[in-house]
Coordinates of N, CA and C in Angstrom, one line a residue:
M1 N 0.8 -1.2 0.4 CA 0.1 0.0 0.0 C 0.9 1.2 -0.1
S2 N 0.6 1.8 -0.9 CA 1.3 3.3 -0.9 C 1.2 4.2 0.1
G3 N 2.2 5.0 0.1 CA 1.7 6.6 0.8 C 0.3 7.0 1.1
R4 N 0.3 7.8 -0.8 CA -1.0 8.5 -0.7 C -2.3 7.0 -0.2
Q5 N -2.2 6.2 -0.2 CA -3.3 5.6 -0.3 C -3.5 4.9 1.6
K6 N -2.8 5.4 2.4 CA -2.6 4.8 4.0 C -2.6 6.2 4.4
K7 N -2.5 7.4 3.7 CA -3.1 8.6 4.4 C -4.3 9.2 3.6
I8 N -5.5 8.6 2.9 CA -6.5 8.7 2.6 C -7.5 7.6 3.4
L9 N -7.1 6.7 3.7 CA -7.5 5.7 4.5 C -7.0 6.1 6.3
R10 N -6.3 6.9 6.5 CA -6.2 7.9 7.7 C -7.1 8.8 8.1
T11 N -7.4 9.7 6.7 CA -8.3 10.6 7.3 C -9.7 9.7 7.1
S12 N -9.7 9.0 6.4 CA -11.5 8.0 6.0 C -11.7 8.0 7.9
V13 N -10.4 7.5 8.7 CA -11.1 6.7 9.5 C -11.4 7.5 10.4
Q14 N -10.4 8.8 10.7 CA -10.0 10.2 11.3 C -11.7 10.6 11.0
R15 N -12.3 10.9 10.1 CA -13.5 11.5 9.6 C -14.9 10.5 10.0
G16 N -14.7 8.5 10.0 CA -15.4 8.0 10.1 C -15.5 8.2 12.5
M17 N -14.0 8.7 13.2 CA -14.5 8.5 14.3 C -15.5 9.7 14.7
A18 N -14.4 11.1 13.9 CA -15.7 12.3 14.4 C -16.6 12.3 14.4
L19 N -17.7 11.2 13.0 CA -19.0 10.9 12.8 C -19.6 10.5 13.8
V20 N -18.8 9.1 14.3 CA -19.2 8.5 15.7 C -19.3 9.4 16.9
F21 N -18.1 10.4 17.4 CA -18.4 10.7 18.4 C -19.2 12.3 18.4
T22 N -19.7 12.7 17.0 CA -20.5 13.5 16.7 C -22.2 13.0 16.9
L23 N -21.8 12.0 16.7 CA -23.3 11.0 16.7 C -24.1 10.7 18.4
C24 N -22.6 10.6 18.4 CA -22.8 9.9 20.4 C -22.9 10.9 21.1
L25 N -22.7 12.5 20.7 CA -22.6 13.7 21.5 C -24.1 14.1 21.6
L26 N -24.5 14.0 19.8 CA -26.2 14.4 19.2 C -27.1 13.5 20.4
L27 N -26.9 12.2 20.6 CA -27.1 11.0 21.4 C -27.6 12.1 22.3
L28 N -26.8 12.0 23.4 CA -26.4 13.0 24.6 C -26.9 13.9 24.9
I29 N -26.7 14.8 24.1 CA -27.8 16.2 24.1 C -29.5 16.1 24.0
L30 N -29.9 14.9 23.5 CA -31.4 14.6 23.1 C -31.8 14.0 24.3
L31 N -30.9 13.1 24.9 CA -31.1 12.4 26.5 C -31.4 13.8 27.1
L32 N -30.4 14.6 27.3 CA -30.5 15.3 28.4 C -31.9 16.4 27.8
G33 N -32.3 16.5 26.9 CA -33.1 17.3 26.6 C -34.3 17.1 26.8
V34 N -34.5 15.2 26.7 CA -35.4 14.7 27.0 C -36.1 14.6 28.5
S35 N -34.5 14.6 29.4 CA -34.9 13.8 30.5 C -35.5 15.9 31.2
A36 N -34.7 17.2 30.9 CA -34.9 17.7 31.4 C -36.5 18.0 30.9
A37 N -37.0 17.9 29.4 CA -38.6 17.9 29.6 C -39.2 17.4 31.0
Q38 N -39.3 16.3 30.9 CA -39.8 15.3 31.5 C -39.7 16.0 33.4
M39 N -38.7 16.2 33.2 CA -38.8 16.7 34.6 C -39.6 18.1 34.8
A40 N -39.4 19.0 33.5 CA -40.3 19.4 33.8 C -42.0 19.6 34.0
L41 N -42.4 18.5 33.2 CA -43.4 18.0 33.0 C -44.0 17.6 34.8
L42 N -43.0 17.1 35.5 CA -43.5 16.4 36.8 C -43.5 17.3 37.4
G43 N -42.8 18.7 37.4 CA -42.5 19.9 38.4 C -44.0 20.4 38.2
E44 N -44.2 20.9 36.9 CA -45.2 21.2 36.9 C -46.7 20.5 37.1
K45 N -46.7 19.2 37.0 CA -47.7 18.2 37.5 C -47.6 18.4 39.3
A46 N -47.2 18.3 39.5 CA -46.7 18.1 41.3 C -47.0 19.6 41.8
A47 N -46.8 21.0 40.8 CA -47.3 22.3 41.6 C -48.7 22.1 41.3
R48 N -49.5 21.8 39.6 CA -51.0 22.1 40.1 C -51.5 20.9 40.8
G49 N -50.9 19.7 41.3 CA -51.7 19.1 42.2 C -51.2 19.8 44.0
E50 N -50.5 20.8 44.2 CA -50.2 21.5 45.3 C -51.2 22.1 45.3
R51 N -51.6 23.0 43.9 CA -52.1 24.2 44.1 C -53.8 23.5 44.5
D52 N -54.4 22.3 43.9 CA -55.5 21.9 44.1 C -55.6 21.5 45.5
R53 N -54.6 20.9 45.9 CA -55.0 20.4 47.5 C -55.2 21.7 47.8
H54 N -54.5 22.7 48.1 CA -54.9 23.8 48.5 C -56.1 24.8 48.2
I55 N -56.7 24.1 47.7 CA -58.1 24.3 46.7 C -59.6 23.8 47.6
A56 N -58.8 22.4 48.2 CA -59.7 21.5 48.8 C -59.4 21.5 50.6
F57 N -58.2 21.9 50.3 CA -58.2 22.4 52.0 C -59.2 23.5 52.7
H58 N -59.0 25.2 52.0 CA -59.4 26.2 51.7 C -60.7 25.7 52.0
A59 N -61.3 25.0 50.9 CA -63.0 24.4 51.0 C -63.1 23.8 51.9
A60 N -62.9 22.5 52.9 CA -63.0 22.4 53.6 C -62.9 23.1 55.1
E61 N -62.1 24.0 55.1 CA -62.0 25.0 56.4 C -63.0 26.1 56.4
E62 N -63.8 26.2 55.0 CA -65.3 27.0 54.9 C -66.5 26.3 55.3
A63 N -66.3 24.8 55.1 CA -66.7 23.7 55.7 C -67.3 23.8 57.3
L64 N -66.3 23.5 57.8 CA -65.9 23.7 59.4 C -66.7 25.5 60.0
M65 N -66.3 26.8 59.4 CA -67.3 27.9 59.4 C -68.9 27.9 59.3
D66 N -69.2 26.6 58.5 CA -70.1 27.1 57.9 C -70.7 26.0 59.0
A67 N -70.4 24.9 59.4 CA -70.7 24.4 60.2 C -70.9 24.8 61.7
E68 N -70.4 26.1 62.1 CA -70.3 26.5 63.2 C -71.2 27.2 62.9
R69 N -71.4 28.1 61.8 CA -72.7 28.9 62.0 C -74.6 28.3 61.9
D70 N -74.5 27.2 61.3 CA -75.2 26.4 61.5 C -75.5 26.3 63.1
I71 N -74.4 25.6 64.3 CA -74.8 25.9 65.7 C -74.9 26.2 65.8
E72 N -74.6 27.7 65.5 CA -74.8 29.0 66.6 C -76.1 30.0 66.0
G73 N -76.1 29.5 64.3 CA -77.2 30.7 64.1 C -76.4 32.1 63.8
Q74 N -77.0 32.8 63.1 CA -76.9 34.2 62.4 C -78.0 34.8 62.2
P75 N -78.0 36.3 62.4 CA -79.0 37.4 62.5 C -79.9 37.4 61.5
G76 N -80.6 37.0 61.5 CA -81.7 36.6 60.5 C -82.0 35.3 59.4
A77 N -81.1 34.5 59.7 CA -80.8 32.8 59.3 C -80.1 32.4 60.4
P78 N -81.1 31.7 61.5 CA -80.9 30.9 62.5 C -80.5 29.9 62.0
G79 N -80.8 29.0 60.9 CA -80.5 28.3 60.8 C -81.3 26.6 61.4
R80 N -80.3 25.9 62.3 CA -80.5 25.6 62.8 C -80.3 25.1 64.2
S81 N -79.9 26.6 64.6 CA -79.5 26.3 66.0 C -80.1 26.4 67.1
G82 N -81.3 26.1 67.0 CA -82.4 25.5 68.1 C -82.1 24.1 68.5
L83 N -81.4 23.7 67.4 CA -81.5 22.2 67.6 C -79.6 22.4 68.7
F84 N -79.5 23.1 69.0 CA -78.1 22.6 69.7 C -77.7 23.6 71.1
A85 N -78.8 23.0 71.4 CA -78.6 23.6 72.8 C -77.8 22.6 73.5
P86 N -77.3 23.6 74.6 CA -75.6 22.7 75.1 C -75.9 21.6 76.2
D87 N -77.3 21.6 76.6 CA -77.8 20.3 77.2 C -78.9 19.5 76.7
S88 N -78.9 19.5 75.3 CA -79.7 18.8 74.9 C -79.2 17.8 73.7
A89 N -79.7 16.4 73.2 CA -79.3 15.9 72.2 C -80.4 15.8 71.0
A90 N -81.7 16.4 71.8 CA -82.3 16.3 70.2 C -82.1 16.5 68.3
G91 N -82.7 15.8 67.7 CA -82.6 16.0 66.7 C -81.3 15.2 66.1
F92 N -80.4 14.8 66.9 CA -78.9 13.4 66.8 C -80.0 11.8 66.8
A93 N -79.2 11.4 65.7 CA -79.6 10.2 66.3 C -78.6 9.3 65.5
A94 N -78.3 8.2 65.7 CA -76.7 6.9 65.7 C -77.3 6.9 64.4
S95 N -78.1 6.8 63.3 CA -78.3 6.8 61.8 C -77.7 7.7 61.2
C96 N -77.9 8.9 61.9 CA -77.9 10.3 61.7 C -78.9 10.7 60.2
G97 N -79.8 10.1 60.8 CA -81.2 10.4 59.3 C -82.2 11.1 60.2
E98 N -82.6 11.4 61.0 CA -83.5 11.9 61.9 C -83.2 14.0 61.4
Q99 N -82.1 13.8 61.4 CA -81.7 15.7 60.7 C -80.4 15.4 60.0
P100 N -80.4 15.8 58.7 CA -79.2 15.7 58.1 C -78.0 16.5 58.6
G101 N -76.8 15.2 58.5 CA -75.4 15.6 59.1 C -75.5 15.5 60.4
L102 N -76.1 15.1 61.1 CA -76.6 15.4 63.1 C -76.2 13.7 63.4
C103 N -75.7 13.8 63.7 CA -74.7 12.0 64.5 C -74.7 11.7 65.7
L104 N -75.2 10.7 66.6 CA -74.8 10.7 67.5 C -73.7 9.4 68.0
P105 N -72.9 9.9 68.7 CA -71.1 9.1 68.3 C -71.8 7.5 68.4
A106 N -70.6 6.7 67.6 CA -70.8 5.7 67.8 C -70.2 5.2 69.1
A107 N -70.8 3.6 69.5 CA -70.3 2.7 70.9 C -69.4 2.2 70.8
E108 N -68.5 2.3 71.8 CA -67.4 1.2 71.4 C -67.7 0.1 71.8
P109 N -66.7 -0.9 70.8 CA -65.9 -0.4 70.5 C -65.5 0.1 68.9
A110 N -67.1 0.4 68.0 CA -67.4 0.8 67.2 C -66.2 1.6 66.3
P111 N -65.9 2.0 65.1 CA -65.3 3.3 65.0 C -66.1 4.0 64.3
P112 N -65.5 5.6 64.6 CA -66.3 7.0 64.4 C -67.2 7.1 63.4
V113 N -68.3 7.7 63.8 CA -68.8 8.3 62.8 C -68.6 8.2 61.3
W114 N -67.3 9.4 61.7 CA -67.2 10.0 60.1 C -66.3 9.3 59.6
L115 N -65.6 8.1 60.5 CA -64.8 7.2 59.5 C -65.6 5.7 58.5
V116 N -67.0 5.8 59.1 CA -67.7 4.7 58.4 C -68.7 4.9 57.7
N117 N -69.1 6.6 57.1 CA -69.5 7.1 56.0 C -69.0 7.3 55.6
E118 N -69.6 7.6 54.2 CA -68.8 8.2 52.9 C -69.6 9.5 52.8
L119 N -68.1 10.0 53.4 CA -68.4 11.5 53.5 C -68.2 12.4 52.6
D120 N -68.2 11.9 50.9 CA -68.3 12.9 50.0 C -69.3 12.3 49.2
A121 N -70.5 11.7 49.7 CA -71.8 11.2 49.1 C -72.7 12.5 48.8
D122 N -73.5 12.4 47.3 CA -74.2 13.6 47.8 C -75.5 13.3 48.2
D123 N -76.3 12.7 48.2 CA -77.5 12.5 49.5 C -77.3 13.2 50.3
E124 N -78.4 13.9 50.8 CA -78.2 14.2 52.7 C -78.9 13.0 53.2
G125 N -77.4 12.9 54.6 CA -77.6 12.2 55.0 C -76.6 12.0 56.8
A126 N -76.0 11.3 56.1 CA -74.8 11.8 57.1 C -73.7 12.9 56.8
T127 N -73.6 13.4 56.1 CA -73.2 15.1 55.1 C -74.1 15.9 54.8
V128 N -73.7 17.0 54.6 CA -74.5 18.2 54.8 C -73.8 19.0 53.7
A129 N -74.4 19.1 52.7 CA -73.2 20.5 52.1 C -73.2 21.7 52.4
Y130 N -72.5 22.2 52.0 CA -71.9 24.1 52.3 C -73.1 24.8 52.1
G131 N -73.5 25.6 53.1 CA -74.9 26.5 52.9 C -75.8 25.6 53.0
R132 N -76.1 24.8 52.8 CA -77.5 24.2 53.0 C -78.4 25.0 54.3
F133 N -78.0 24.6 55.5 CA -78.7 25.5 56.6 C -78.8 27.1 56.8
T134 N -77.4 27.5 56.2 CA -77.1 28.6 56.3 C -77.1 29.8 55.3
G135 N -77.3 29.1 54.4 CA -77.5 30.3 53.1 C -76.4 30.6 52.3
A136 N -75.0 30.3 53.2 CA -73.9 31.0 52.2 C -73.8 30.4 50.5
P137 N -73.4 31.2 50.1 CA -73.1 30.6 48.5 C -71.6 30.7 48.3
M138 N -71.4 29.8 47.7 CA -70.0 29.0 47.2 C -70.1 28.7 45.4
Q139 N -69.5 29.2 44.8 CA -69.0 28.9 43.6 C -68.0 27.9 43.4
T140 N -68.8 27.1 42.3 CA -67.6 26.0 42.4 C -67.8 25.6 40.4
G141 N -66.8 24.9 40.0 CA -66.9 23.8 39.3 C -66.0 24.5 38.1
Q142 N -65.5 26.1 38.1 CA -65.0 27.1 37.2 C -63.5 27.3 37.2
G143 N -62.9 27.0 36.6 CA -61.2 27.7 37.1 C -60.5 27.1 37.9
F144 N -60.3 27.6 39.0 CA -59.2 27.2 40.1 C -60.4 27.5 41.4
L145 N -61.7 27.1 41.2 CA -62.5 26.4 42.2 C -62.8 26.1 42.9
P146 N -63.2 25.0 43.7 CA -63.5 23.5 43.9 C -65.1 23.1 43.0
F147 N -64.0 21.6 42.9 CA -65.2 20.8 41.4 C -66.8 20.9 42.7
R148 N -66.7 20.7 43.5 CA -68.5 20.9 44.4 C -68.1 21.6 45.2
R149 N -69.6 21.7 46.2 CA -69.0 22.7 47.2 C -68.6 20.8 48.6
P150 N -67.8 21.8 49.3 CA -67.8 20.7 50.5 C -69.1 20.3 51.3
R151 N -68.8 19.3 52.3 CA -69.8 19.0 53.2 C -69.1 18.6 54.6
Y152 N -70.2 18.4 55.4 CA -69.4 18.4 57.1 C -70.4 17.1 57.7
L153 N -70.6 17.0 58.7 CA -70.8 16.4 59.4 C -71.0 16.6 61.1
I154 N -71.7 16.5 62.4 CA -71.5 17.3 63.1 C -72.1 15.9 63.8
E155 N -71.0 15.3 64.9 CA -71.1 14.6 66.3 C -71.7 15.3 67.3
L156 N -72.4 14.6 68.7 CA -72.5 15.2 69.9 C -71.7 13.9 70.4
L157 N -70.8 14.9 71.3 CA -69.8 14.3 72.5 C -70.0 14.9 73.9
P158 N -70.2 13.9 74.5 CA -70.2 14.4 76.4 C -69.5 15.6 76.7
F159 N -69.6 16.9 77.1 CA -67.9 17.4 77.6 C -68.2 17.1 79.2
H160 N -67.0 17.3 79.3 CA -67.0 17.5 81.1 C -66.1 18.6 81.2
A161 N -66.5 19.7 82.6 CA -66.3 20.7 83.2 C -64.6 20.4 83.3
P162 N -63.4 21.7 83.1 CA -62.4 21.5 84.2 C -62.4 20.9 85.0
G163 N -61.8 20.2 85.6 CA -61.9 19.5 87.4 C -62.9 18.4 87.4
E164 N -63.7 17.9 86.6 CA -64.8 17.3 86.3 C -64.3 15.7 85.8
E165 N -64.5 14.9 87.2 CA -64.0 13.1 86.5 C -64.8 13.2 85.2
A166 N -63.7 12.7 84.6 CA -63.9 12.3 83.0 C -65.0 11.3 83.3
G167 N -65.2 10.0 84.1 CA -66.1 8.9 84.2 C -67.7 9.4 84.8
A168 N -67.8 10.2 85.1 CA -69.0 10.7 86.2 C -69.7 10.9 84.7
P169 N -71.0 10.7 84.8 CA -71.4 11.5 83.7 C -72.0 12.4 83.3
A170 N -71.9 12.7 81.9 CA -71.7 14.3 81.1 C -73.1 14.8 81.8
G171 N -72.4 16.0 82.4 CA -73.8 16.9 82.2 C -73.6 17.2 84.2
A172 N -73.3 16.1 84.9 CA -73.6 15.8 86.0 C -72.9 16.7 86.9
A173 N -72.1 17.5 87.1 CA -72.0 19.0 87.7 C -71.9 20.4 86.6
A174 N -71.6 20.0 85.3 CA -71.9 21.4 84.5 C -73.8 21.6 83.9
P175 N -73.9 22.8 83.9 CA -75.1 22.7 82.0 C -74.9 21.8 81.1
A176 N -73.8 22.9 80.9 CA -73.3 22.7 79.2 C -72.8 21.1 79.2
S177 N -73.2 20.0 79.1 CA -73.1 18.5 78.6 C -72.6 18.3 77.5
Y178 N -73.0 19.1 76.8 CA -72.2 18.6 75.4 C -71.5 19.6 74.7
L179 N -70.8 18.6 73.8 CA -69.8 19.6 72.7 C -70.1 18.5 71.3
Y180 N -69.2 19.6 70.4 CA -69.4 18.8 68.7 C -68.2 18.6 68.0
R181 N -68.0 17.5 67.6 CA -66.7 16.8 66.5 C -67.3 17.2 65.3
V182 N -66.9 18.2 64.7 CA -67.3 18.3 63.1 C -66.0 18.0 62.2
T183 N -66.9 17.5 61.2 CA -65.5 16.9 60.2 C -66.5 17.4 58.9
A184 N -65.2 17.4 57.7 CA -65.8 18.0 56.9 C -64.2 18.2 56.0
I185 N -65.4 17.4 54.7 CA -64.6 17.2 53.4 C -64.2 18.4 52.1
G186 N -63.6 18.9 51.9 CA -63.4 19.8 50.8 C -62.7 19.3 49.3
F187 N -63.2 19.6 48.2 CA -63.0 19.1 47.2 C -62.2 19.8 46.2
G188 N -60.8 19.7 45.7 CA -60.2 20.7 44.6 C -61.0 21.0 43.3
A189 N -60.4 21.5 42.4 CA -60.6 21.8 41.3 C -60.9 20.6 40.4
S190 N -60.0 19.1 40.7 CA -59.9 18.4 39.9 C -60.8 17.0 41.4
E191 N -61.8 16.4 40.4 CA -62.5 15.9 40.8 C -61.8 14.8 42.5
D192 N -60.7 14.2 41.9 CA -59.8 13.5 42.9 C -59.2 13.9 43.9
T193 N -59.0 15.5 43.9 CA -58.1 15.6 45.1 C -59.6 16.2 46.1
Q194 N -59.3 15.7 47.1 CA -59.7 15.8 48.4 C -59.6 16.4 49.4
V195 N -59.4 16.9 50.8 CA -59.1 17.0 51.6 C -60.1 16.6 52.9
V196 N -60.2 16.1 53.8 CA -60.6 15.8 55.2 C -60.2 16.7 56.7
L197 N -61.1 17.8 57.1 CA -60.0 18.3 58.2 C -61.7 18.1 59.5
Q198 N -61.2 18.2 60.6 CA -61.8 18.2 61.7 C -61.3 18.7 62.3
T199 N -62.5 19.7 63.7 CA -62.4 20.1 64.5 C -63.5 19.9 65.6
Y200 N -62.9 20.0 67.0 CA -64.3 20.3 67.9 C -64.7 21.6 68.4
Y201 N -65.8 21.2 68.6 CA -66.7 23.2 68.7 C -67.8 23.1 70.0
R202 N -67.6 24.0 71.0 CA -68.8 23.9 71.8 C -69.2 25.5 71.5
K203 N -70.6 25.1 71.6 CA -71.5 26.3 71.7 C -71.6 27.6 72.5
Q204 N -71.6 28.3 71.8 CA -71.4 29.5 72.6 C -72.4 29.9 74.1
M205 N -71.6 29.8 75.0 CA -72.7 30.4 76.2 C -73.3 31.4 76.1
A206 N -74.8 32.0 76.4 CA -75.8 32.7 75.9 C -75.6 33.9 77.5
E207 N -75.3 34.9 77.4 CA -75.0 35.6 79.0 C -75.8 36.1 79.3
A208 N -76.1 35.4 80.6 CA -77.2 36.3 81.4 C -77.3 37.6 81.4
A209 N -79.1 37.6 81.6 CA -79.3 39.0 82.0 C -79.5 40.2 82.6
P210 N -78.3 41.8 83.3 CA -78.6 41.8 83.8 C -79.5 42.4 85.0

């Protein structure tokens, strides 16, 4: 093989190696681009999910406040406040059926009422929709609004005054013998996003007339 042929062969090999190197570099850049795009999509999905969770969280908070308005009543819209006397269990039933959303606590060792009932059920029974008894408005189903109205249920629990023996019958030493466990479920803009919040609430005592 002549020197000229060797030089041509060496040049061809170098060009072939350069082509292989260039193709590998392009493949690496392509993989990095695909990985960056996937990370951006995952980040956007996570941000959308977090935003949706916040929507559901705030909706559940609104439902807790609506339940408190249901318990306390408000000027011009007393709702069912007459049922929530501190020393009365009227309207509360074990099956939550006598009054929508008003439940007696489950007997031991059964699980709590809020665990065994479908909080997101549409029908009135164990839960009631936001604004059902208070008339409070809420827009839903558009943009960054909840998919549907939140719902809540209220359980009647015995109240023991400070210093009172916990094993004593509720109300044996205090006129205010009940408090309420309120459980609310809120929905995000997506149908699949739900948040459940719970609080304990005691009806405010009316001030005695001077």
